[in-house]
Structures are given as structure tokens and as C-alpha cells.
């Protein structure tokens, strides 16, 4: 693995406030996350460039400077909201909502991997990949049971967007054949979680938890892009879009 040095600023800032009225507490705020690659990288419009071939494999970083351009960054704003409202002396309803961003792995952004044998470049990162986003909702009820137990029932939904995944690019003669990263995956989760906690006790503390959820995941577009339009058409016919569903208890 060859990984050129990079200094990637990741500034962030946040603002929040609290509102209280008749026992209800609302926390709301917003966070800003910035991804600034601060570097030049290999032009995404030159997907089948000759520099990805075997003859340039060992000198790729020196030879391919002519196809380099500024990597693009992104700025993201994340609203957050949390509401708690008592409905009795020992119970409350709560609701949470928020957007959450995370950086793609450094390997996915900046790695360059040569292939073995007669291959050229087998993997090249993508620092212009945007930050994956998860939108999350929670709605639940909590109740104290006696002096030592807390019962919680919560429904939740998580929508993971712009997730990173690998795609392949293959030239007419297969001399260019490598993987890179794009924001082409997604996932969503719906579930119900029930928890019984014992937080106080002389000898025994702990919790019991039951989580039922349904996961959906899939991808947009294609996972392989051929320079030959006939190969691309055939691939599309043989590999229609697929979605996988999993039930998890």
C-alpha cells in the first residue's frame, strides 16, 4: 500500500440551547462539520487513463501528475433535537432526532494499491467522497419500578445515506481494472428495543435488553463500469439492482 502524506483539516462547530416549561425539557442545536481534503488527486473524469496500466504501476505517483486536480470537500449541517416530558412522578416520554456525519476511512480516501503480476493499479482512494450521513429518530417511554429498577421501551429508525462502497472500472482491453470508492450505498433500520435496568444494589446490578429490528441495505447505480458500452449493457441486464433484508432479534 502506498499512501502519500496528507494533512486534512476537519473543523467542526456546534451551537445548542435548552428550553424548559412545565416539566418538559427540550434540547436543540445544530452542528457544522467540514471535510477539506486540502490536496490534489487523480481526476475522476479520467477513469480509464493509461496511467492505471501495468507499465505505469511502479511510477504511478510520479507519472500521473498530468491527470491530477483539486479534490473537492463538503460542508454539512446537522440539526439535533431531544425532548423529555414527564407524564407522572415516575415516568416520562422522550423523543430524539438528529443528523450525524462521519468521515470516510482514511484508507478509502487516500490509499493507492498496485496489483500483482501483470496488473496495473488495483485500488485508488477517493478523497472527494462526501461524508456519510445517518438520520436517526427515537420515541420512547421510561418508568421507574420501585427504587432500583428502570424500564424503557423505545422505537427507533435510522436512515444511513451516502454510505461508501467500492466500484470497479474496466477498460476495453482490461489493461485498466481497478476499484475506487463512491457514495453509492445506503441502509435503514427500524426497530423496537426494551430494556430493564438495575442500577442500584449492594450485590447485583445490570440490565436485560431485547432488540428487534429489520435492516434494509442496498446500493445505487452500478458496481462495475465498463468502458465498452456493450459490456456495460450486458452487465446491466445480468445484474439488476438488488436489495437485501435481514431480520435481527
Short mmCIF file of C-alpha atoms in Angstrom, two decimals:
data_model
loop_
_atom_site.label_atom_id
_atom_site.label_comp_id
_atom_site.label_asym_id
_atom_site.label_seq_id
_atom_site.Cartn_x
_atom_site.Cartn_y
_atom_site.Cartn_z
CA UNK A 1 0.00 0.00 0.00
CA UNK A 2 1.38 3.37 -0.96
CA UNK A 3 -0.20 6.28 0.82
CA UNK A 4 1.03 9.84 0.08
CA UNK A 5 1.12 12.13 3.13
CA UNK A 6 -1.94 14.29 3.61
CA UNK A 7 -2.91 17.00 6.06
CA UNK A 8 -6.71 17.05 6.10
CA UNK A 9 -8.37 19.73 8.25
CA UNK A 10 -11.65 18.55 9.77
CA UNK A 11 -13.03 21.62 11.55
CA UNK A 12 -16.37 21.46 13.30
CA UNK A 13 -18.50 23.73 15.45
CA UNK A 14 -21.79 23.46 17.31
CA UNK A 15 -24.45 25.59 18.96
CA UNK A 16 -27.17 24.41 21.33
CA UNK A 17 -29.81 25.67 23.74
CA UNK A 18 -32.28 24.30 26.29
CA UNK A 19 -35.97 25.13 26.66
CA UNK A 20 -37.92 24.23 29.82
CA UNK A 21 -41.61 24.59 30.51
CA UNK A 22 -43.97 22.79 32.92
CA UNK A 23 -41.61 19.88 33.35
CA UNK A 24 -40.84 19.49 29.65
CA UNK A 25 -37.18 19.80 28.67
CA UNK A 26 -36.17 20.39 25.05
CA UNK A 27 -32.56 20.38 23.92
CA UNK A 28 -31.96 21.62 20.41
CA UNK A 29 -28.91 22.57 18.46
CA UNK A 30 -27.01 22.39 15.23
CA UNK A 31 -23.52 21.16 14.37
CA UNK A 32 -21.36 22.02 11.38
CA UNK A 33 -18.81 19.52 10.04
CA UNK A 34 -16.31 20.39 7.32
CA UNK A 35 -14.31 17.94 5.25
CA UNK A 36 -11.47 19.71 3.48
CA UNK A 37 -9.16 17.25 1.64
CA UNK A 38 -6.58 20.03 1.15
CA UNK A 39 -4.88 18.09 -1.64
CA UNK A 40 -4.79 17.29 -5.32
CA UNK A 41 -5.95 13.89 -6.53
CA UNK A 42 -6.49 11.94 -9.71
CA UNK A 43 -9.20 13.36 -11.95
CA UNK A 44 -12.44 11.38 -11.71
CA UNK A 45 -13.20 12.19 -15.35
CA UNK A 46 -10.10 10.21 -16.43
CA UNK A 47 -11.39 6.84 -15.22
CA UNK A 48 -9.67 4.78 -17.92
CA UNK A 49 -6.43 6.74 -18.13
CA UNK A 50 -3.33 4.94 -19.43
CA UNK A 51 -1.60 5.68 -16.11
CA UNK A 52 -3.62 2.95 -14.40
CA UNK A 53 -1.99 0.35 -16.66
CA UNK A 54 0.81 -2.05 -15.71
CA UNK A 55 3.63 -0.07 -17.38
CA UNK A 56 3.00 2.87 -15.04
CA UNK A 57 2.33 0.83 -11.90
CA UNK A 58 5.70 1.34 -10.21
CA UNK A 59 5.97 5.02 -11.14
CA UNK A 60 2.28 5.91 -10.90
CA UNK A 61 2.54 8.82 -8.48
CA UNK A 62 5.31 10.46 -10.49
CA UNK A 63 3.86 9.72 -13.94
CA UNK A 64 0.19 10.54 -13.36
CA UNK A 65 0.62 14.16 -12.24
CA UNK A 66 -0.93 15.36 -15.51
CA UNK A 67 -4.34 13.97 -14.51
CA UNK A 68 -4.35 15.46 -11.02
CA UNK A 69 -6.85 18.10 -9.94
CA UNK A 70 -8.03 19.64 -6.66
CA UNK A 71 -10.02 17.22 -4.51
CA UNK A 72 -13.45 18.51 -3.52
CA UNK A 73 -14.60 18.87 0.07
CA UNK A 74 -18.03 19.29 1.62
CA UNK A 75 -19.74 21.22 4.43
CA UNK A 76 -22.59 19.64 6.37
CA UNK A 77 -25.05 20.96 8.97
CA UNK A 78 -26.58 18.56 11.50
CA UNK A 79 -29.76 19.55 13.38
CA UNK A 80 -30.32 17.85 16.74
CA UNK A 81 -33.44 17.77 18.93
CA UNK A 82 -34.19 15.99 22.18
CA UNK A 83 -37.47 16.30 24.12
CA UNK A 84 -38.32 14.81 27.51
CA UNK A 85 -41.78 15.21 29.07
CA UNK A 86 -42.89 13.73 32.41
CA UNK A 87 -46.30 12.07 32.44
CA UNK A 88 -46.23 11.07 36.13
CA UNK A 89 -43.89 11.24 39.10
CA UNK A 90 -42.10 8.08 37.97
CA UNK A 91 -42.40 8.04 34.17
CA UNK A 92 -41.71 10.15 31.11
CA UNK A 93 -41.98 10.21 27.34
CA UNK A 94 -38.95 11.13 25.24
CA UNK A 95 -38.16 11.88 21.61
CA UNK A 96 -34.78 12.30 19.94
CA UNK A 97 -33.95 13.36 16.40
CA UNK A 98 -30.64 14.14 14.79
CA UNK A 99 -28.37 14.10 11.77
CA UNK A 100 -24.93 12.58 12.21
CA UNK A 101 -21.96 12.74 9.84
CA UNK A 102 -18.75 10.77 9.92
CA UNK A 103 -15.57 10.84 7.87
CA UNK A 104 -14.90 8.05 5.37
CA UNK A 105 -11.97 5.85 6.46
CA UNK A 106 -8.56 7.28 5.58
CA UNK A 107 -7.78 4.12 3.61
CA UNK A 108 -10.82 4.74 1.39
CA UNK A 109 -9.78 8.33 0.77
CA UNK A 110 -6.03 8.22 0.14
CA UNK A 111 -4.77 4.69 -0.49
CA UNK A 112 -3.13 3.60 -3.73
CA UNK A 113 -2.62 -0.14 -4.20
CA UNK A 114 -0.69 -1.75 -7.05
CA UNK A 115 -1.82 -5.09 -8.42
CA UNK A 116 0.42 -8.11 -8.64
CA UNK A 117 1.65 -9.87 -11.76
CA UNK A 118 0.75 -8.13 -15.00
CA UNK A 119 -1.83 -5.82 -13.38
CA UNK A 120 -1.62 -2.09 -13.02
CA UNK A 121 -3.27 -0.12 -10.21
CA UNK A 122 -5.83 -2.26 -8.36
CA UNK A 123 -7.27 0.32 -5.94
CA UNK A 124 -7.24 4.09 -5.71
CA UNK A 125 -8.88 6.13 -2.97
CA UNK A 126 -11.32 8.99 -3.37
CA UNK A 127 -10.77 12.00 -1.08
CA UNK A 128 -13.73 13.74 -2.77
CA UNK A 129 -16.17 11.21 -1.30
CA UNK A 130 -18.66 13.16 0.80
CA UNK A 131 -19.24 12.45 4.47
CA UNK A 132 -21.78 9.64 5.04
CA UNK A 133 -24.93 10.76 6.89
CA UNK A 134 -27.24 8.99 9.31
CA UNK A 135 -30.66 10.43 10.21
CA UNK A 136 -31.98 8.96 13.43
CA UNK A 137 -35.35 9.07 15.25
CA UNK A 138 -36.18 7.66 18.70
CA UNK A 139 -39.51 7.67 20.53
CA UNK A 140 -39.84 6.01 23.90
CA UNK A 141 -41.24 5.69 27.40
CA UNK A 142 -39.37 5.27 30.69
CA UNK A 143 -40.74 4.28 34.09
CA UNK A 144 -39.12 3.74 37.46
CA UNK A 145 -40.15 0.47 39.11
CA UNK A 146 -39.65 0.73 42.84
CA UNK A 147 -36.37 2.19 43.99
CA UNK A 148 -33.93 0.06 42.00
CA UNK A 149 -35.33 -0.66 38.55
CA UNK A 150 -35.84 1.37 35.40
CA UNK A 151 -37.96 0.11 32.48
CA UNK A 152 -37.55 1.59 28.99
CA UNK A 153 -39.41 0.85 25.74
CA UNK A 154 -38.23 2.62 22.61
CA UNK A 155 -38.96 2.54 18.90
CA UNK A 156 -36.29 3.80 16.55
CA UNK A 157 -35.50 4.42 12.91
CA UNK A 158 -32.06 5.00 11.36
CA UNK A 159 -31.59 6.06 7.76
CA UNK A 160 -27.96 5.78 6.61
CA UNK A 161 -27.40 7.75 3.42
CA UNK A 162 -24.39 8.40 1.17
CA UNK A 163 -22.52 5.39 2.57
CA UNK A 164 -19.28 4.49 0.84
CA UNK A 165 -18.83 1.38 -1.28
CA UNK A 166 -16.42 0.05 -3.87
CA UNK A 167 -17.00 0.29 -7.61
CA UNK A 168 -14.83 -1.09 -10.41
CA UNK A 169 -13.66 0.50 -13.68
CA UNK A 170 -12.57 -1.74 -16.55
CA UNK A 171 -11.20 -0.55 -19.92
CA UNK A 172 -11.86 -2.02 -23.36
CA UNK A 173 -8.86 -4.36 -23.24
CA UNK A 174 -8.86 -4.98 -19.44
CA UNK A 175 -5.47 -3.27 -19.12
CA UNK A 176 -7.17 -0.80 -16.75
CA UNK A 177 -9.00 -2.64 -13.99
CA UNK A 178 -9.21 -1.06 -10.55
CA UNK A 179 -11.58 -0.34 -7.66
CA UNK A 180 -12.35 3.00 -6.09
CA UNK A 181 -14.81 4.48 -3.58
CA UNK A 182 -18.12 6.22 -4.23
CA UNK A 183 -21.10 7.26 -2.08
CA UNK A 184 -23.37 4.65 -3.61
CA UNK A 185 -24.60 2.60 -0.62
CA UNK A 186 -27.48 3.08 1.78
CA UNK A 187 -29.09 1.30 4.71
CA UNK A 188 -32.06 1.80 7.00
CA UNK A 189 -33.04 0.18 10.26
CA UNK A 190 -36.41 0.04 12.05
CA UNK A 191 -36.65 -1.48 15.47
CA UNK A 192 -38.09 -1.82 18.95
CA UNK A 193 -35.86 -2.01 22.00
CA UNK A 194 -36.98 -2.99 25.52
CA UNK A 195 -34.61 -2.63 28.47
CA UNK A 196 -34.89 -3.35 32.18
CA UNK A 197 -32.06 -1.86 34.23
CA UNK A 198 -30.99 -2.33 37.84
CA UNK A 199 -28.60 0.50 38.53
CA UNK A 200 -28.55 0.35 42.32
CA UNK A 201 -27.92 -2.55 44.64
CA UNK A 202 -25.48 -3.87 47.19
CA UNK A 203 -24.58 -7.06 45.34
CA UNK A 204 -26.23 -7.13 41.93
CA UNK A 205 -26.61 -4.52 39.16
CA UNK A 206 -27.09 -4.95 35.44
CA UNK A 207 -29.70 -4.93 32.72
CA UNK A 208 -31.80 -7.09 30.41
CA UNK A 209 -32.23 -5.98 26.82
CA UNK A 210 -34.37 -7.18 23.90
CA UNK A 211 -33.86 -5.60 20.47
CA UNK A 212 -36.00 -6.45 17.44
CA UNK A 213 -35.05 -4.74 14.21
CA UNK A 214 -35.34 -5.01 10.44
CA UNK A 215 -32.37 -3.91 8.32
CA UNK A 216 -32.52 -2.94 4.67
CA UNK A 217 -29.42 -2.18 2.66
CA UNK A 218 -28.55 -1.68 -0.97
CA UNK A 219 -26.77 0.48 -3.49
CA UNK A 220 -27.48 2.98 -6.25
CA UNK A 221 -26.13 2.81 -9.77
CA UNK A 222 -23.72 0.07 -10.83
CA UNK A 223 -20.87 -1.64 -9.04
CA UNK A 224 -18.89 -2.17 -12.26
CA UNK A 225 -18.38 0.38 -15.05
CA UNK A 226 -17.05 -0.85 -18.39
CA UNK A 227 -15.51 1.46 -20.97
CA UNK A 228 -17.06 -0.81 -23.61
CA UNK A 229 -20.78 0.18 -23.82
CA UNK A 230 -21.73 -3.31 -24.97
CA UNK A 231 -20.14 -4.87 -21.90
CA UNK A 232 -21.88 -2.27 -19.74
CA UNK A 233 -25.26 -3.10 -21.26
CA UNK A 234 -24.72 -6.83 -20.76
CA UNK A 235 -23.66 -6.26 -17.15
CA UNK A 236 -26.80 -4.22 -16.52
CA UNK A 237 -29.01 -6.99 -17.86
CA UNK A 238 -27.29 -9.68 -15.80
CA UNK A 239 -27.01 -7.65 -12.58
CA UNK A 240 -30.24 -5.80 -11.85
CA UNK A 241 -30.47 -3.75 -8.70
CA UNK A 242 -30.74 -5.89 -5.58
CA UNK A 243 -31.77 -5.16 -2.01
CA UNK A 244 -31.06 -7.39 0.97
CA UNK A 245 -33.31 -7.53 4.04
CA UNK A 246 -32.34 -9.02 7.37
CA UNK A 247 -34.44 -9.63 10.48
CA UNK A 248 -32.36 -9.42 13.64
CA UNK A 249 -33.51 -10.29 17.17
#
